[in-house]
Coordinates of C-alpha atoms in Angstrom, one line a residue:
Chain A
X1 CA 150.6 103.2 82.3
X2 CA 151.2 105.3 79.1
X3 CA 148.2 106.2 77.2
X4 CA 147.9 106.0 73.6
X5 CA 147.9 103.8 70.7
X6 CA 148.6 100.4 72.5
X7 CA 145.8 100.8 74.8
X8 CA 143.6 101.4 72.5
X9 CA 144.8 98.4 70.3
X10 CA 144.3 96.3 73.4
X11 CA 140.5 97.1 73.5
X12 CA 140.9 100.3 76.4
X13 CA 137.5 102.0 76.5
X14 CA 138.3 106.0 76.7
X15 CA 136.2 108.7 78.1
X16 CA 134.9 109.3 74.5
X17 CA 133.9 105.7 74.2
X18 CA 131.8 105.7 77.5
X19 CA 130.4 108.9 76.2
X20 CA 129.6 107.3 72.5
X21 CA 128.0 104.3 74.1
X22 CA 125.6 106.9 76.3
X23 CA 124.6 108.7 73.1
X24 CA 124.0 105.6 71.0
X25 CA 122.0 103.8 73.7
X26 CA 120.0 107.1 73.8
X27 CA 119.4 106.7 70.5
X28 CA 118.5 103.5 70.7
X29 CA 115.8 103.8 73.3
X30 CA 114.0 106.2 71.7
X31 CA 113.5 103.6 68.2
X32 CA 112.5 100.8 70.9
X33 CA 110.6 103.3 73.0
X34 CA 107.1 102.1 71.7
X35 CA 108.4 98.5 72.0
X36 CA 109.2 99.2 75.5
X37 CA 106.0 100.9 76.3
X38 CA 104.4 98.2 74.8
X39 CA 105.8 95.3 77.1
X40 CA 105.4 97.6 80.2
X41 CA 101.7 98.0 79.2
X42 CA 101.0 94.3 79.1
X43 CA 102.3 94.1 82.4
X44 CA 103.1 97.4 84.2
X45 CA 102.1 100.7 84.5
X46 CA 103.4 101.8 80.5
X47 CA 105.7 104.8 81.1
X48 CA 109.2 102.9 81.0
X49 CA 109.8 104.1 77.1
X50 CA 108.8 107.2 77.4
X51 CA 110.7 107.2 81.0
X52 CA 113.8 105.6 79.6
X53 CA 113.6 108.0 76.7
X54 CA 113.0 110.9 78.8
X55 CA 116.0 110.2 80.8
X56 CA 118.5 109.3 78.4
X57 CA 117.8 112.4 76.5
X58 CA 118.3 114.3 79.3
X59 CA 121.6 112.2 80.1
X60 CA 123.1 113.0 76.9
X61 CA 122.2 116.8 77.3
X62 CA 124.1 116.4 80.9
X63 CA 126.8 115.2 78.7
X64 CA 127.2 117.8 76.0
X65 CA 126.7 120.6 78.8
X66 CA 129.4 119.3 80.8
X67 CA 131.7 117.3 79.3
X68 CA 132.9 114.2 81.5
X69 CA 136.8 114.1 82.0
X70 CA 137.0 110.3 83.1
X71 CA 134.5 107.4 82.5
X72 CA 133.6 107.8 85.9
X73 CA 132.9 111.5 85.4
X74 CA 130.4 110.0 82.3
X75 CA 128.9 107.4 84.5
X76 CA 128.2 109.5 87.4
X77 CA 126.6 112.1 84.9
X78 CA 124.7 109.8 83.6
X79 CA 123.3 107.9 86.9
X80 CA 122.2 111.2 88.5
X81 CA 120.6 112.0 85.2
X82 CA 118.9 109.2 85.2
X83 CA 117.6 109.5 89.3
X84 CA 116.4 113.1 88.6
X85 CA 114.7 112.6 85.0
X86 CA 113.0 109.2 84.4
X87 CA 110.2 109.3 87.2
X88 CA 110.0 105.6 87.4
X89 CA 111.6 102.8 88.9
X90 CA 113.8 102.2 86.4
X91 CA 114.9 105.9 87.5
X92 CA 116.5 105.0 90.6
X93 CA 117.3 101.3 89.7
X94 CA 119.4 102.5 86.5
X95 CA 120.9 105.3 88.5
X96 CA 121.8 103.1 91.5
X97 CA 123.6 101.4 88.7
X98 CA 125.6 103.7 87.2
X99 CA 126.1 105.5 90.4
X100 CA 127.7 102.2 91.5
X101 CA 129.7 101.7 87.9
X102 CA 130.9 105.4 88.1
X103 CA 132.7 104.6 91.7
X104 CA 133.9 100.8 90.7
X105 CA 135.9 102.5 88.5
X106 CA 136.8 106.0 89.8
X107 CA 140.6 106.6 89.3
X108 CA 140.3 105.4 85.9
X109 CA 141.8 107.2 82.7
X110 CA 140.5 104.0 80.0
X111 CA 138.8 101.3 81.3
X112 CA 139.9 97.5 80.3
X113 CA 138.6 94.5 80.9
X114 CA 138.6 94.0 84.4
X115 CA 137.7 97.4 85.1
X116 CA 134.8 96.8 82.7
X117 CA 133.7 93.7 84.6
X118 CA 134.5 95.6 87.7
X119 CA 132.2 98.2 86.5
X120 CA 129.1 95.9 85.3
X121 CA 129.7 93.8 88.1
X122 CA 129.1 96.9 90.7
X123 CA 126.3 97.9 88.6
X124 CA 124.3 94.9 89.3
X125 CA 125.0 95.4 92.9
X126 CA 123.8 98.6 93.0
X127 CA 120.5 97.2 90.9
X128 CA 120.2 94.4 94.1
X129 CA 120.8 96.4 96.6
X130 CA 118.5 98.8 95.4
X131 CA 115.3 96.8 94.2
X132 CA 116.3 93.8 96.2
X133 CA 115.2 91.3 93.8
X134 CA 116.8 88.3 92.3
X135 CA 117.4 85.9 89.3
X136 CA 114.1 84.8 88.5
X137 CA 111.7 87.4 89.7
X138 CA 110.8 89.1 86.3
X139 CA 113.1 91.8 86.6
X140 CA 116.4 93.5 84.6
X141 CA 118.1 91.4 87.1
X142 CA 117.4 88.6 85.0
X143 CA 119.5 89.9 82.5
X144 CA 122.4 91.6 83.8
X145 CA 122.9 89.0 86.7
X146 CA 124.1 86.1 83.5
X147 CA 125.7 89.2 81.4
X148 CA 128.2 89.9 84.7
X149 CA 128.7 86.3 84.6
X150 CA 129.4 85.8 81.3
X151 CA 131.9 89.0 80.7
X152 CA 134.2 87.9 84.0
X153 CA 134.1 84.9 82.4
X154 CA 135.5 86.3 79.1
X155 CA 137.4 89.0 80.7
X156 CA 140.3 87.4 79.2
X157 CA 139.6 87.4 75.9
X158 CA 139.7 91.4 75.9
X159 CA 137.0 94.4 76.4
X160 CA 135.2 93.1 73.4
X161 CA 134.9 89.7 73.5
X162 CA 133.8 90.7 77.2
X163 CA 130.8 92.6 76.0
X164 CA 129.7 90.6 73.5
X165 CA 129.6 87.7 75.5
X166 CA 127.7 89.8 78.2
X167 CA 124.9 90.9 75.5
X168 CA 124.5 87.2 74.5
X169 CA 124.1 86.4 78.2
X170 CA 121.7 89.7 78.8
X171 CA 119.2 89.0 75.7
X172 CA 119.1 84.4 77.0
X173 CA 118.2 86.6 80.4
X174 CA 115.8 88.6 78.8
X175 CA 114.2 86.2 76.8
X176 CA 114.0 84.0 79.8
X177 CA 112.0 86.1 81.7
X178 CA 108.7 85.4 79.4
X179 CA 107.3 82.7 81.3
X180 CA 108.6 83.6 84.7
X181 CA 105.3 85.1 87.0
X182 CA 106.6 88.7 88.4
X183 CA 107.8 89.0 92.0
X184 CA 109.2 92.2 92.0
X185 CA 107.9 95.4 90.5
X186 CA 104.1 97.0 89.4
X187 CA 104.2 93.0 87.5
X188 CA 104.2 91.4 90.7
X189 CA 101.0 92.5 91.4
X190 CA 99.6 90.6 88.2
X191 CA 100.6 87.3 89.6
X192 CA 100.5 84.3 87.4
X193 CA 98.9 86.9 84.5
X194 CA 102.1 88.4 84.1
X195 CA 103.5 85.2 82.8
X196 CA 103.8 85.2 79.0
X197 CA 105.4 88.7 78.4
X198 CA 108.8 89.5 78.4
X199 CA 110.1 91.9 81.1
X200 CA 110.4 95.4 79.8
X201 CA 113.4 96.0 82.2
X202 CA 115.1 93.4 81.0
X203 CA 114.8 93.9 77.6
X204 CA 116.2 97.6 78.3
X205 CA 119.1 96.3 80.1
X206 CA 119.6 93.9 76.8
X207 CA 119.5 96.8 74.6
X208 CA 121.9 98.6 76.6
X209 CA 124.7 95.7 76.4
X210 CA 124.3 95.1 72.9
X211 CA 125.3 98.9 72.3
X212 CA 128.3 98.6 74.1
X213 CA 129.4 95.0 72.4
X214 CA 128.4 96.6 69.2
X215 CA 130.5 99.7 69.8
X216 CA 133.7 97.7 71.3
X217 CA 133.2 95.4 68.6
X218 CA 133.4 98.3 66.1
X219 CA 136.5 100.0 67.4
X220 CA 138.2 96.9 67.7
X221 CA 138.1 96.5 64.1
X222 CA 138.6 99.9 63.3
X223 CA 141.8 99.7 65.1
X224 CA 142.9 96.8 63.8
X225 CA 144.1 95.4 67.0
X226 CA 141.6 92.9 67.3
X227 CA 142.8 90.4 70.0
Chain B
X1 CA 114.0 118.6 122.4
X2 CA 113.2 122.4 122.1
X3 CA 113.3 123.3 118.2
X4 CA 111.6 121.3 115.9
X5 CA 109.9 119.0 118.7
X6 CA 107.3 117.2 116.4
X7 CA 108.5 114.9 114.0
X8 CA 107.2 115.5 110.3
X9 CA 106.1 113.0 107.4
X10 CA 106.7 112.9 104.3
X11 CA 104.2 111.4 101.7
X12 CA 105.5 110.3 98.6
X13 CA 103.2 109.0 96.1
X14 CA 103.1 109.0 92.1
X15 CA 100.2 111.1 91.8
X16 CA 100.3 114.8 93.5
X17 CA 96.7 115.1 94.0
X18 CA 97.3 111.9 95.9
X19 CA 100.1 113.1 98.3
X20 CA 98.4 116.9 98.7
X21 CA 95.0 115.2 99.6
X22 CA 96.2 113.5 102.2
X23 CA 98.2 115.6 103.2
X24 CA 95.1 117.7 103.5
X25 CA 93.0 115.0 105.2
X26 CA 95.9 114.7 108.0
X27 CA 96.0 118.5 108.6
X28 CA 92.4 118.0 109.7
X29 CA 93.3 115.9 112.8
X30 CA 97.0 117.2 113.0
X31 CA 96.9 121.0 112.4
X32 CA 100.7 121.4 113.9
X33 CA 102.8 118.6 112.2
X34 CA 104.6 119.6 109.1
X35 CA 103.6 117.2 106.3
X36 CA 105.7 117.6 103.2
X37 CA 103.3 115.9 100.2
X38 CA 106.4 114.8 97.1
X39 CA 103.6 113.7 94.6
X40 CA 103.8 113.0 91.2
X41 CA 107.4 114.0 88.6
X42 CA 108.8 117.5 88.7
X43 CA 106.6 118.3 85.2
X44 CA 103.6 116.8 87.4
X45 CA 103.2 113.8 85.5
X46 CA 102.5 110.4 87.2
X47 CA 106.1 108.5 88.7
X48 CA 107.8 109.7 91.4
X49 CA 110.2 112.8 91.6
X50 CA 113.7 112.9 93.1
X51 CA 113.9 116.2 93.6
X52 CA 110.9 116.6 95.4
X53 CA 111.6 113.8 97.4
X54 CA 114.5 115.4 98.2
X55 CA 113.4 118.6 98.8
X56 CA 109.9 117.2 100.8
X57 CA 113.0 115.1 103.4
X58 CA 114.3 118.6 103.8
X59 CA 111.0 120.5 105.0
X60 CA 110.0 117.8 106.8
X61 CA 112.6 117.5 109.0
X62 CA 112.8 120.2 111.5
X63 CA 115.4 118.1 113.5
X64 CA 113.9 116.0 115.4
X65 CA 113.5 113.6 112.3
X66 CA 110.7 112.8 109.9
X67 CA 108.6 109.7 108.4
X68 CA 108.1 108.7 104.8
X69 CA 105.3 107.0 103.7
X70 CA 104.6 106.0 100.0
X71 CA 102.0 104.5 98.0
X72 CA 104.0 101.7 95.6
X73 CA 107.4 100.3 95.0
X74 CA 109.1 102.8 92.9
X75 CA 108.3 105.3 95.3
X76 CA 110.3 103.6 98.2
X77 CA 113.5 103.1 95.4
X78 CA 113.0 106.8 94.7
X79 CA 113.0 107.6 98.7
X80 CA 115.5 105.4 99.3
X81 CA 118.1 106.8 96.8
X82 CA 117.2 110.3 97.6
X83 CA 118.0 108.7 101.6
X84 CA 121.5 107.5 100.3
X85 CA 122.4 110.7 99.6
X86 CA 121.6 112.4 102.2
X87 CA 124.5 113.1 104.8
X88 CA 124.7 110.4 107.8
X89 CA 123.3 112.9 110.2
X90 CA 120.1 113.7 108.3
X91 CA 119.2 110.2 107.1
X92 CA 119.6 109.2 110.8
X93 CA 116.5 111.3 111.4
X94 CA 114.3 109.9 109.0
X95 CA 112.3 106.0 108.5
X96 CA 110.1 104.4 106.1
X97 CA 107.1 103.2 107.1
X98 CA 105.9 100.0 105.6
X99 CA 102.2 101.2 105.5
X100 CA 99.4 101.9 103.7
X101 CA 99.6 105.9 102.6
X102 CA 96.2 107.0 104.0
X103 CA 95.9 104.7 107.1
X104 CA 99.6 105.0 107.8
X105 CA 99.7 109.0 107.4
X106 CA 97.0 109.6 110.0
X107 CA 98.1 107.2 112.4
X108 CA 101.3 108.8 111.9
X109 CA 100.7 112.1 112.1
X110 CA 98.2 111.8 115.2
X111 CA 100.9 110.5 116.8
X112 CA 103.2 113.2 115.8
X113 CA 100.7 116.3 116.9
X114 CA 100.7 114.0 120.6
X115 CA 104.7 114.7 120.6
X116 CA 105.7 111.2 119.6
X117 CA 109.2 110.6 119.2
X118 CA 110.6 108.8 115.7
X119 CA 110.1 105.6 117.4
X120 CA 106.3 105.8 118.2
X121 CA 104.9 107.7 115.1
X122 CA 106.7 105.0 112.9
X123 CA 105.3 102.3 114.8
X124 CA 102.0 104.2 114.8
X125 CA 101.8 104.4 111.1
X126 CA 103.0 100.7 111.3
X127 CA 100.7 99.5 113.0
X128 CA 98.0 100.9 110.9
X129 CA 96.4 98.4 109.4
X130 CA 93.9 97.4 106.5
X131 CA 91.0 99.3 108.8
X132 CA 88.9 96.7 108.5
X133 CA 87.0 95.1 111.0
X134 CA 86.5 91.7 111.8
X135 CA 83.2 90.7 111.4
X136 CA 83.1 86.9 111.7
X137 CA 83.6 86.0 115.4
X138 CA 80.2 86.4 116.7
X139 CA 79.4 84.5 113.4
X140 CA 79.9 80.5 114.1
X141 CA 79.4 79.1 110.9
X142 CA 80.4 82.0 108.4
X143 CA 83.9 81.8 107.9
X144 CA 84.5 82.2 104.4
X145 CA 87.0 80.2 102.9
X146 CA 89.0 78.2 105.1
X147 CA 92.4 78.1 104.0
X148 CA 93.6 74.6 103.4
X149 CA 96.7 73.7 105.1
X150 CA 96.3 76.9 107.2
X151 CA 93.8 75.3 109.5
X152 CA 95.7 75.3 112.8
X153 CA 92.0 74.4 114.0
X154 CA 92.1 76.5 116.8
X155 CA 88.8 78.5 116.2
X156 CA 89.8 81.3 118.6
X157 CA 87.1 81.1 121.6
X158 CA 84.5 83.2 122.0
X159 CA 86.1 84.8 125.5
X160 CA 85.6 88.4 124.7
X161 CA 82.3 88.8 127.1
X162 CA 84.1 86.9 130.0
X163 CA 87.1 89.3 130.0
X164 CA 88.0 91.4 132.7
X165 CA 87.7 94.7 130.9
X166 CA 86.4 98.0 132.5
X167 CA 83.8 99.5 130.5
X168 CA 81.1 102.3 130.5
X169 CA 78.9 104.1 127.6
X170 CA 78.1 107.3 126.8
X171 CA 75.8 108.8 124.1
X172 CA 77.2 111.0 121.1
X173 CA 76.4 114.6 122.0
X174 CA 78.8 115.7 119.3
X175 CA 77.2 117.4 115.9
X176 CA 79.6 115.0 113.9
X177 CA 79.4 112.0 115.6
X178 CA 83.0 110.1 115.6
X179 CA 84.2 111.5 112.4
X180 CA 87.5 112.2 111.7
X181 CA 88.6 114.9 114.0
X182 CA 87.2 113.3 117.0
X183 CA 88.9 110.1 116.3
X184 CA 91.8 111.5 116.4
X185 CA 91.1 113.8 119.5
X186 CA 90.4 110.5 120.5
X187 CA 94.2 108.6 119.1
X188 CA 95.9 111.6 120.7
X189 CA 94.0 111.9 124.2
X190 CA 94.5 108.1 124.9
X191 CA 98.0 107.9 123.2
X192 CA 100.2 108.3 126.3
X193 CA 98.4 105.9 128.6
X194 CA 98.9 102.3 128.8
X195 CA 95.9 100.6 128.3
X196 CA 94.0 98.6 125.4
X197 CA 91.5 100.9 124.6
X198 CA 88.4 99.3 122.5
X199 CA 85.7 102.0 121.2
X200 CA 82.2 100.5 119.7
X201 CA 78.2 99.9 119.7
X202 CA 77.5 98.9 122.9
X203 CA 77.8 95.0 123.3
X204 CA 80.4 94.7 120.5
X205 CA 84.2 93.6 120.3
X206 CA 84.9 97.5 119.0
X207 CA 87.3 98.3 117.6
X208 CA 91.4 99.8 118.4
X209 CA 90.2 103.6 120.0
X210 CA 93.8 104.5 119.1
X211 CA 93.7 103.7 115.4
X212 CA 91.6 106.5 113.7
X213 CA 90.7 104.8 110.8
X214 CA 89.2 102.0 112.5
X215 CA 87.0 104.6 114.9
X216 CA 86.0 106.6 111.9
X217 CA 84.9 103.2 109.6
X218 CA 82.3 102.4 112.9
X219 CA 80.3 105.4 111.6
X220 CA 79.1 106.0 115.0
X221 CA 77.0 109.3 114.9
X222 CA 75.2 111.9 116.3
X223 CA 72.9 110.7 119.3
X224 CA 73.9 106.8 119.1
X225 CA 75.3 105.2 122.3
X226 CA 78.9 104.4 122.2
X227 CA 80.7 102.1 124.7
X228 CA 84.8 102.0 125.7
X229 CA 86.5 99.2 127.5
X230 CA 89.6 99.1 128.5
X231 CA 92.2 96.6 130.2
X232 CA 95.7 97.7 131.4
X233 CA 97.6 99.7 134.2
X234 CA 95.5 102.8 133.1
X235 CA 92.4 101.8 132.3
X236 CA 89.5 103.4 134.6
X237 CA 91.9 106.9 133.5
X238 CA 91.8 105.6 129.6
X239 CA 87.5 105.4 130.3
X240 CA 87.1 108.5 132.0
X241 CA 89.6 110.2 129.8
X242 CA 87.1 108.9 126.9
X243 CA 84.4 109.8 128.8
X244 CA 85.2 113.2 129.5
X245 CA 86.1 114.2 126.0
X246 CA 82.8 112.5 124.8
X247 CA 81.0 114.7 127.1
X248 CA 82.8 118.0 126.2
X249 CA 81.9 116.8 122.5
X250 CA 85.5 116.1 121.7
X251 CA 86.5 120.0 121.5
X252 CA 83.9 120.9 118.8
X253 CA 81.5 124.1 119.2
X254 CA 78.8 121.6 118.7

């Protein structure tokens, strides 16, 4: 397929998009970092803002250092960033992730909807597989498992009617997991104390979503080619 | 299996002065198996480091394989990823063992120093429990608790003095008593025989000779009477194995 103006009128996410959504989620964890650290305290072990910071910082470094020449090139940076830098569990969970995203959607040029659903959809995967919990544990499964749901679902209304609907989904998930006693995770070992506090993994995975609907959403209109 | 005959471990925890110490406190009973502490975040900080996860895998294995053992869950995600990316030979070589660090680690590593192959020094460190042990079955009356719903109400019989176990006593001659390194001269001496081997005061259940932790937690010392029993194929050789090494003070100068 030919690159260029109609792609991107049709809601195509480009290299430079993945790339933007990285640096802007970065920025974003470092103004929720306290908030973050702040969840995690009532109910974990405290480092996943600074953890989360540390490793997004270091992604976007990764990124400046070595430009990405696909969004698979981005995500891979990104996911191995994330394994070597952040120190936690949300290390290797985030980077299982991306790791996962990067190869759903490896002989990619743009990404459009389905690859985007492919890619969220391998993502969460990757988080299963790797922390092996599920819906209802307490966990950032709880909000990425409804977002994948709720983007193939909108797949065909275009990338960013996909992503929006996936952030709605992520922050219900995320806001869900307040009563829900932990099963999974430093929480777990809390019990029935950790119910009444939102899960600081899911709240990061709901902040990552609702960069990426916000960006879409943005170049959508920019473009004019809103669908 | 002539380079690299021991398998090594691997202790990955989120503190360094965690792995390193017990990495230290298995060197004592296993001077010749390679334990690779990965402790702590590459600025030292408390989490878990990929690289030196990575890098710990690597020095631990000398090719006959290596076992990991971890203190909480993050760690095993951060072992487990830095697994996936090893190549299919390498990450053939190596287990996790679902055990506790400290227990696990010795148990492993004892078994290691004996020549165990990946097989037995992961099921060594599995099979190294809690350490502690039961002291309510010569106490009718005492059970703490009873767990509603769980009471299958067999109350196991009191058949430990009618068994047919072999059994003989010996006195502590030993500066140390049965401290650390004698339990595991102990673990390793007895580790390739088949027999249940029990080690305790004399007239008690005792307690698992082959699980250090266990021997060490009796606090058995210097000039106090220690009895083994045994049951199995090799028992009279487990006793005079134990009895033997008791006598030449398990290998100490004094």
């Amino acid at each position: 397929m030919a690159p260029g103006e109609s792609d991107t009128a049709g809601g195509m996410a480009t290299t430079d998009d993945v790339v933007e959504a990285v640096v802007r989620y970065a920025a974003v964890v470092s103004s929720h970092r306290q908030e973050l650290i702040d969840l995690d305290a009532a109910i974990g072990d405290a480092d996943h803002g600074e953890n989360m910071n540390r490793g997004m910082t270091a992604a976007v470094q990764a990124l400046e250092a070595d430009p990405p020449g696909s969004p698979a090139e981005a995500l891979k940076t990104v996911a191995t960033t994330l394994i070597r830098k952040v120190g936690g569990a949300a290390g290797p969970l985030y980077g299982t992730a991306f790791l996962r995203a990067s190869t759903a959607v490896q002989d990619r040029e743009t990404l459009g909807p389905d690859d985007v659903v492919t890619g969220l959809r391998a993502a969460l995967e990757g988080l299963v597989s790797r922390g092996k919990a599920e819906v209802g544990d307490k966990t950032m499964v709880d909000a990425w498992s409804p977002a994948v749901d709720a983007a193939a679902a909108a797949a065909g209304d275009g990338v960013a009617a996909l992503v929006a609907a996936a952030a709605d989904a992520a922050e219900e998930g995320m806001r869900a997991t307040t009563p829900l006693v932990a099963r999974k995770g430093r929480a777990s070992y809390l019990g029935e104390r950790s119910a009444g506090h939102q899960d600081p993994g899911a709240t990061s995975t709901a902040l990552l979503l609702r960069v990426l609907a916000d960006l879409a959403s943005e170049r959508c209109g920019s473009d004019a080619g809103t669908a | 299996m002539t380079a690299g005959g021991r398998i090594g471990l691997v202790l990955v925890s989120h503190v360094s002065g965690i792995a390193d110490g017990v990495r230290d406190l298995v060197g004592q009973m296993a001077p010749d198996v390679t334990v690779t502490p990965a402790g702590g975040t590459d600025d030292g900080g408390i989490g878990t480091s990929f690289d030196r996860v990575a890098t710990a895998l690597e020095q631990a294995d000398a090719g006959a394989g290596a076992v990991v053992l971890y203190d909480l869950g993050s760690a095993l995600l951060t072992t487990e990823t830095a697994l996936d990316l090893l190549d299919d030979e390498a990450r053939a070589r190596v287990r996790v063992a679902e055990a506790p660090l400290v227990e696990g680690a010795i148990a492993a590593a004892v078994e290691a120093q004996g020549g165990g192959d990946l097989a037995a020094v992961l099921a060594a460190a599995e099979s190294a429990g809690g350490g502690v042990p039961p002291v309510e079955a010569s106490r009718p009356g005492t059970v703490p608790g009873a767990v509603p719903g769980a009471d299958s109400g067999a109350d196991s019989p009191a058949d430990s003095g009618a068994d047919n176990r072999l059994r003989t006593s010996e006195t502590l001659v030993n500066k140390v008593g049965l401290h650390a390194r004698p339990a595991g001269a102990l673990a390793r001496a007895l580790s390739a025989l088949d027999a249940d081997v029990r080690v305790g005061r004399p007239g008690d259940e005792g307690v698992n000779a082959r699980s250090v932790l266990s021997v060490i937690a009796l606090g058995l010392e210097n000039g106090q009477q220690v009895e083994f029993s045994a049951s199995g194929p090799d028992a009279q050789q487990a006793l005079d194995t134990a009895t033997r090494l008791t006598r030449e003070r398990f290998g100490d100068e004094e």
